[in-house]
Amino acid sequence: SQTMRLVMFTRCVIGASSFFGHNVRHARPNLQKVTTITSAGETSPLSLSPMVMDIEPSKTIEVHALTQTMISRGEDIVSLCVGEPDFDPPKPILDATRKAIDDGHTRYTAVSGTILLRKAISKHLLERKGTAYAADEVLVCNGAKQAVFEAVMATVRPGDEVIIPAPYWPSYPEIVKIAGGIPVIVETTREGGYLLQPEALASALTPNTRMLIFCNPSNPTGAVHGAGEVEALASVLATHEHGPQVWVLADEIYERLVYDGVDCPAFAAARGGAMWPRTLTVNGFSKAYAMTGYRLGYLAAPKDVVRACATLQGQITSCASSVAQAAGLAALELPWEGELEPLVAEMQAKRDMVFARLAAMPGVGLPENPPSGAFYLLPEVETFFGRTSGGGEVASEGGALLHDSTALCVALLAESGVALVPGDAFGAPRAVRISYAASHADLQRALDRLEEWLSRVV
């Protein structure tokens, strides 16, 4: 029903935080006492951890799960929520997957991963990024998210401040809070192409700063910091009085999905490699090779950090899937130009089409130029806040008040069957995130519906 649809979607996104206000913001953990109420209405002495209750659920995962449920019920939904390529892994990866199973490679590996894959990752990083890592400086993880989690847990101490440029991937501040750290949110702007400015980084550094989390290319903006921008940020960390104490968690999971001839340099290679000893590089196979379901990522970092993270991983999940590791080895052996470069070119064409369609919609705000990486756009829609939607074919009542991006996404889904993720989840309350990693047909259908729906907002 219409009411149930609104209730379900609102539950998924209503908890997103609003981040209007100061350029630099501190999000401190709320260590409130948590009491469990039983179904009979009685207070139970069994309660959940305050740490868990302080963590926001992943809005992107919840919205995606909701849309899949709605689609399974036969509802006509077009989802531009999910952060995964719409193409299959190349055939050699699928063949290697089958062969690993047929050859009996279905046992535990070392916690840190097979030596073959770790050596292949080391070779890959040296040849492509100019960063040298020994095999024991690489940790294979169950997805890049696990690598981020373990790197933060191994280095961030209770009370440490962690700088996170906004807009950001929603898991970053939550993982920092789990570690007992304090997320320090530093805003970037649409006018500045969502690039972190050296002056903003410098102003956020304090004696308590422990880490900078740097996603390049960015999820959710698609912004790419080129060599000049990376060098400028590295210079701040090298010369500021509080800079030398700071780790850099460089999340480079989208670094192969870049367009317009742009290069995405490794942060560890900055300043002639001087940043290597304090850069924790995260990468993986989900985005470039469309292997999201394989759950395969890695951390490349100094040996002591890798050893500490491997200890954590040994107590959490142990090794990554042996079959997935065999597939990852095959992925690194692929000729990029022949197998995957055409798919990246197709993704760029989708970006250009979606950007042009959005730019033609009155009231939608975009950067001056299309972002050069990943597969996301982050259009600002605050001009529609405070107004009323026009209803829709599936709406049983009149329009809804669009008081923020969450309300806008709720109404859009209920009235037009288009699922987007509210920008609140990304520290961008004036925006919504659109993933253009979808078929051309679905993109056109979603944009047609969005354009028609926005035209009826009064």
XYZ file of C-alpha atoms in Angstrom:
458
model
C 0.000 0.000 0.000
C 0.977 3.633 -0.341
C 1.162 4.087 3.424
C 3.293 0.972 3.919
C 5.680 2.072 1.161
C 6.225 5.431 2.818
C 6.686 3.875 6.258
C 9.226 1.297 5.026
C 11.284 3.812 3.096
C 11.204 6.383 5.863
C 12.490 3.817 8.361
C 15.452 3.217 6.073
C 16.509 6.822 5.714
C 15.008 8.906 8.513
C 17.998 8.437 10.808
C 20.419 10.196 8.483
C 22.187 13.110 10.174
C 21.866 16.701 8.941
C 25.202 18.459 8.618
C 24.395 22.126 7.979
C 26.578 24.714 9.642
C 30.263 24.921 10.393
C 32.982 24.111 7.901
C 34.663 21.789 10.395
C 32.388 19.689 12.589
C 32.988 17.178 15.350
C 30.677 14.173 15.634
C 31.187 12.808 19.137
C 29.938 9.369 20.174
C 26.740 9.300 22.197
C 27.421 6.759 24.940
C 23.903 6.719 26.315
C 22.568 3.868 28.422
C 20.498 1.509 26.314
C 17.609 -0.449 27.803
C 15.753 -3.216 26.014
C 11.955 -3.169 26.164
C 10.336 -6.580 25.783
C 7.245 -7.261 23.664
C 5.214 -7.270 26.880
C 6.315 -3.695 27.570
C 8.580 -4.634 30.466
C 12.117 -3.404 30.998
C 14.728 -6.141 30.543
C 18.168 -6.245 32.202
C 19.483 -7.532 28.851
C 20.534 -4.578 26.746
C 22.481 -3.776 23.628
C 25.896 -2.129 23.655
C 25.810 1.689 23.596
C 28.492 1.512 20.902
C 26.163 -0.366 18.559
C 23.252 1.959 19.263
C 25.370 4.965 18.346
C 26.204 3.610 14.882
C 24.045 4.703 11.953
C 22.918 1.883 9.652
C 24.252 2.037 6.092
C 21.592 3.989 4.208
C 22.786 2.850 0.782
C 22.524 -0.813 1.776
C 19.126 -0.320 3.376
C 17.677 1.607 0.446
C 18.976 -0.990 -2.003
C 17.487 -3.810 0.070
C 14.148 -1.991 0.219
C 14.002 -1.411 -3.528
C 14.795 -5.071 -4.203
C 11.962 -6.071 -1.879
C 9.570 -3.712 -3.659
C 10.640 -5.011 -7.062
C 10.133 -8.591 -5.874
C 6.534 -7.641 -5.016
C 6.006 -6.644 -8.623
C 6.228 -2.876 -8.144
C 7.602 -0.819 -11.035
C 10.751 0.613 -9.454
C 13.861 1.999 -11.146
C 16.772 2.079 -8.711
C 19.834 4.270 -9.163
C 21.031 3.538 -5.631
C 23.494 0.699 -5.835
C 27.232 1.277 -6.033
C 28.255 -1.555 -8.329
C 28.940 -1.842 -12.073
C 26.067 -3.070 -14.231
C 28.313 -5.393 -16.271
C 29.450 -8.903 -15.385
C 33.041 -9.796 -14.512
C 35.029 -10.579 -17.672
C 34.926 -14.211 -18.803
C 38.502 -15.058 -17.693
C 37.519 -14.152 -14.115
C 34.438 -16.363 -14.268
C 36.499 -19.174 -15.797
C 39.072 -18.875 -13.006
C 36.253 -19.044 -10.460
C 34.979 -22.321 -11.897
C 38.479 -23.741 -12.208
C 39.275 -22.952 -8.560
C 36.221 -24.926 -7.502
C 36.913 -27.804 -9.893
C 40.551 -27.973 -8.774
C 39.559 -28.152 -5.121
C 40.798 -24.708 -4.039
C 38.019 -24.508 -1.460
C 40.019 -24.610 1.775
C 41.242 -21.958 4.165
C 44.199 -19.902 3.014
C 46.558 -17.942 5.231
C 44.698 -15.149 7.033
C 46.644 -12.588 5.011
C 45.795 -14.266 1.688
C 47.582 -16.579 -0.697
C 51.179 -15.722 -1.439
C 50.396 -15.814 -5.172
C 47.740 -13.112 -4.887
C 49.768 -10.939 -2.519
C 52.750 -11.064 -4.866
C 50.497 -10.235 -7.805
C 49.064 -7.236 -5.929
C 52.595 -6.050 -5.096
C 53.583 -6.321 -8.759
C 50.416 -4.546 -9.836
C 50.982 -1.615 -7.463
C 54.599 -1.212 -8.467
C 53.973 -1.311 -12.202
C 50.819 0.803 -12.243
C 51.181 3.170 -9.292
C 54.922 3.315 -8.667
C 54.583 2.144 -5.074
C 56.727 -0.768 -3.848
C 55.295 -3.267 -1.359
C 56.633 -6.640 -0.297
C 54.164 -9.509 -0.092
C 54.095 -9.233 3.713
C 53.041 -5.581 3.342
C 49.802 -6.646 1.660
C 46.734 -8.011 3.447
C 43.918 -9.600 1.422
C 40.543 -8.852 3.015
C 36.876 -9.721 2.657
C 36.185 -6.598 0.623
C 37.731 -3.138 0.773
C 35.334 -2.170 3.578
C 37.014 -4.699 5.861
C 40.391 -3.212 4.939
C 39.130 0.260 5.908
C 37.677 -1.068 9.164
C 40.841 -2.880 10.189
C 43.144 -0.013 9.229
C 41.133 2.397 11.390
C 40.893 -0.047 14.286
C 44.645 -0.693 14.193
C 45.713 2.960 14.244
C 42.999 5.178 15.757
C 42.916 5.440 19.550
C 39.990 6.565 21.730
C 39.702 10.338 21.523
C 41.785 10.662 18.346
C 40.425 12.972 15.662
C 40.005 11.685 12.116
C 39.555 14.182 9.276
C 36.912 13.140 6.741
C 36.181 15.394 3.750
C 32.459 15.783 3.038
C 30.622 14.553 1.081
C 31.867 11.165 2.250
C 31.135 7.448 2.088
C 28.735 6.880 5.021
C 30.807 4.095 6.596
C 33.832 6.316 7.297
C 32.514 8.269 10.317
C 30.729 5.213 11.691
C 33.894 3.092 11.594
C 35.817 5.898 13.279
C 33.221 6.013 16.064
C 33.465 2.244 16.538
C 37.195 2.720 17.128
C 36.472 5.395 19.727
C 37.714 8.173 17.471
C 36.084 11.525 16.716
C 35.127 12.210 13.077
C 36.075 15.749 12.054
C 34.064 16.618 8.960
C 35.632 19.112 6.549
C 33.301 20.379 3.860
C 34.077 20.675 0.184
C 31.868 22.593 -2.222
C 30.109 22.043 -5.509
C 31.719 25.228 -6.830
C 35.138 23.814 -5.962
C 34.423 20.538 -7.729
C 34.176 18.799 -4.338
C 37.972 18.853 -4.038
C 39.588 19.069 -0.595
C 41.458 22.360 -0.422
C 44.888 22.462 1.274
C 43.810 25.432 3.389
C 40.777 23.538 4.695
C 42.948 20.554 5.575
C 45.441 22.756 7.380
C 42.715 24.475 9.403
C 41.347 21.104 10.560
C 44.675 19.788 11.901
C 45.045 19.822 15.681
C 47.342 18.138 18.220
C 44.716 15.373 18.402
C 44.539 14.643 14.677
C 45.449 11.029 14.024
C 44.265 10.292 10.473
C 43.004 11.728 7.199
C 40.594 9.486 5.276
C 41.005 10.337 1.614
C 38.774 8.701 -1.008
C 40.111 9.313 -4.511
C 38.116 9.128 -6.772
C 35.328 10.077 -4.445
C 32.206 8.245 -3.500
C 29.712 9.979 -3.661
C 30.858 12.924 -5.797
C 33.036 11.258 -8.448
C 35.623 14.014 -7.937
C 39.224 13.104 -8.780
C 42.205 14.767 -7.136
C 44.958 14.830 -9.741
C 48.687 14.841 -9.128
C 48.821 18.556 -8.324
C 46.008 18.378 -5.794
C 47.443 15.269 -4.116
C 50.890 16.852 -3.854
C 49.401 19.989 -2.308
C 47.605 17.975 0.373
C 50.719 15.911 1.043
C 52.710 19.121 1.461
C 50.323 20.279 4.182
C 50.800 17.010 6.041
C 54.563 17.284 5.655
C 54.963 20.915 6.729
C 52.126 21.714 9.162
C 53.144 21.510 12.808
C 50.540 18.804 13.406
C 50.935 17.111 10.027
C 53.746 14.589 10.577
C 51.716 12.695 13.213
C 48.869 11.951 10.773
C 48.185 8.644 9.049
C 46.535 8.784 5.622
C 43.959 6.138 4.814
C 43.911 6.339 1.004
C 40.785 4.607 -0.286
C 41.551 4.138 -3.983
C 38.895 1.536 -4.815
C 37.643 3.585 -7.815
C 41.066 4.526 -9.195
C 40.665 2.568 -12.447
C 37.285 4.142 -13.183
C 38.506 7.520 -14.413
C 37.532 9.465 -17.529
C 38.590 12.385 -19.723
C 42.212 11.201 -19.719
C 42.545 12.021 -16.019
C 45.132 10.191 -13.925
C 44.498 9.193 -10.315
C 47.862 9.067 -8.515
C 48.649 6.948 -5.479
C 48.843 8.999 -2.294
C 51.675 6.761 -1.096
C 53.772 7.985 -4.042
C 53.375 11.672 -3.153
C 56.416 13.816 -2.390
C 58.667 11.351 -4.157
C 57.434 8.457 -2.028
C 57.932 10.275 1.275
C 54.261 9.653 2.138
C 54.641 5.863 1.814
C 55.522 5.160 5.491
C 52.250 6.643 6.763
C 49.850 5.870 3.936
C 47.450 2.952 4.322
C 46.282 2.151 0.791
C 42.939 0.404 0.339
C 41.878 -1.071 -2.981
C 40.085 -4.113 -4.308
C 38.285 -5.867 -7.115
C 34.640 -4.865 -6.675
C 34.446 -1.728 -8.776
C 36.983 -2.081 -11.605
C 36.316 -5.776 -12.227
C 32.606 -5.893 -11.282
C 33.351 -8.446 -8.546
C 31.209 -6.939 -5.795
C 29.772 -10.289 -4.694
C 33.213 -11.884 -4.419
C 34.002 -9.648 -1.418
C 37.690 -9.220 -2.195
C 39.800 -6.218 -1.274
C 43.232 -5.475 0.122
C 45.318 -3.215 2.295
C 48.865 -2.213 1.336
C 50.758 -0.576 4.179
C 53.892 -0.735 6.321
C 54.552 -4.190 7.729
C 53.660 -3.375 11.354
C 50.250 -2.054 10.321
C 49.560 -5.045 8.084
C 50.555 -7.419 10.872
C 48.208 -5.657 13.319
C 45.357 -5.713 10.818
C 45.967 -9.412 10.109
C 45.681 -10.075 13.841
C 42.310 -8.312 13.864
C 41.164 -10.166 10.781
C 42.157 -13.474 12.325
C 39.715 -12.790 15.144
C 36.924 -11.528 12.889
C 36.619 -13.479 9.642
C 39.967 -15.175 9.059
C 40.920 -15.353 5.375
C 39.051 -14.090 2.343
C 37.353 -16.727 0.195
C 39.896 -19.025 -1.456
C 37.774 -19.112 -4.615
C 37.517 -15.323 -4.705
C 41.297 -15.046 -4.313
C 41.830 -17.282 -7.343
C 39.462 -15.071 -9.309
C 41.309 -11.965 -8.113
C 44.584 -13.394 -9.372
C 42.977 -13.872 -12.795
C 41.672 -10.299 -12.714
C 45.143 -8.855 -12.208
C 46.406 -10.850 -15.183
C 43.791 -9.418 -17.552
C 44.877 -7.061 -20.337
C 43.074 -3.899 -19.257
C 42.891 -2.413 -22.734
C 41.230 -5.429 -24.292
C 38.899 -6.559 -21.526
C 37.884 -3.595 -19.396
C 38.797 -0.319 -21.080
C 35.731 -0.514 -23.384
C 33.496 -0.921 -20.344
C 35.026 2.186 -18.765
C 34.404 4.087 -22.005
C 30.761 2.988 -21.855
C 30.544 4.207 -18.256
C 31.879 7.607 -19.358
C 29.179 7.794 -22.031
C 26.547 7.118 -19.376
C 28.046 9.818 -17.171
C 27.877 12.329 -20.016
C 24.255 11.483 -20.790
C 23.068 11.639 -17.175
C 24.987 14.858 -16.478
C 23.501 16.524 -19.562
C 19.961 15.432 -18.661
C 20.303 16.682 -15.082
C 21.875 19.968 -16.195
C 18.787 20.648 -18.299
C 16.408 20.234 -15.340
C 15.510 23.586 -13.742
C 16.479 23.829 -10.091
C 19.056 21.018 -10.146
C 22.574 22.107 -9.162
C 25.707 20.475 -10.592
C 29.447 21.230 -10.688
C 30.632 23.186 -13.709
C 32.081 20.052 -15.287
C 31.180 16.371 -15.005
C 33.222 14.565 -12.334
C 36.058 12.482 -13.755
C 35.796 9.298 -11.710
C 33.709 6.544 -10.106
C 30.087 6.262 -11.317
C 28.171 8.762 -9.207
C 26.673 12.205 -9.532
C 25.599 14.297 -6.547
C 23.079 16.866 -7.806
C 21.940 19.493 -5.322
C 18.160 19.791 -5.028
C 17.721 22.232 -2.156
C 15.712 24.611 -4.378
C 12.842 22.124 -4.023
C 12.949 22.050 -0.206
C 9.963 23.621 1.487
C 7.792 22.989 -1.546
C 5.163 20.317 -2.209
C 5.330 17.413 -4.606
C 2.612 17.049 -7.186
C 1.601 13.513 -6.278
C 1.679 10.722 -8.821
C -0.112 7.801 -10.379
C 0.718 5.528 -7.442
C -0.040 8.149 -4.787
C -3.340 7.745 -3.000
C -3.286 11.246 -1.550
C -2.012 14.673 -2.467
C 1.609 15.773 -2.662
C 4.142 15.610 0.153
C 6.064 18.440 1.815
C 9.696 18.227 0.689
C 11.411 19.542 3.791
C 14.781 17.863 3.091
C 16.528 15.356 0.811
C 15.104 12.409 2.727
C 11.540 13.660 2.270
C 12.256 14.312 -1.403
C 13.523 10.758 -1.940
C 10.574 9.297 -0.035
C 8.089 11.207 -2.204
C 9.954 10.465 -5.435
C 9.905 6.742 -4.716
C 6.272 6.725 -3.616
C 4.964 8.862 -6.474
C 7.215 7.991 -9.415
C 8.931 4.728 -8.523
C 12.494 6.109 -8.729
C 14.891 5.196 -5.932
C 17.756 7.555 -5.111
C 19.804 7.880 -1.918
C 19.334 11.024 0.209
C 22.434 13.159 0.486
C 22.063 13.318 4.275
C 23.719 9.905 4.446
C 26.824 11.313 2.739
C 27.135 14.540 4.694
C 25.508 16.379 1.778
C 22.022 17.323 3.033
C 21.261 19.534 0.049
C 21.813 16.740 -2.475
C 20.837 13.264 -3.637
C 23.202 10.618 -4.954
C 22.655 9.064 -8.363
C 24.549 5.986 -9.507
C 24.800 5.824 -13.300
C 26.080 2.239 -13.137
C 22.830 1.050 -14.695
C 21.597 0.158 -18.165
C 20.989 2.967 -20.657
C 17.305 2.010 -20.692
C 16.959 2.222 -16.911
C 18.853 5.503 -16.797
C 16.602 7.064 -19.420
C 13.481 5.731 -17.731
C 14.560 7.041 -14.315
C 15.541 10.450 -15.675
C 12.277 10.788 -17.598
C 10.345 10.079 -14.406
C 12.529 12.396 -12.310
C 12.214 15.267 -14.775
C 8.429 14.898 -14.981
C 8.114 14.615 -11.189
C 10.264 17.692 -10.505
C 8.225 19.689 -13.009
C 5.154 19.170 -10.829
C 6.732 20.321 -7.571
C 4.966 23.500 -6.463
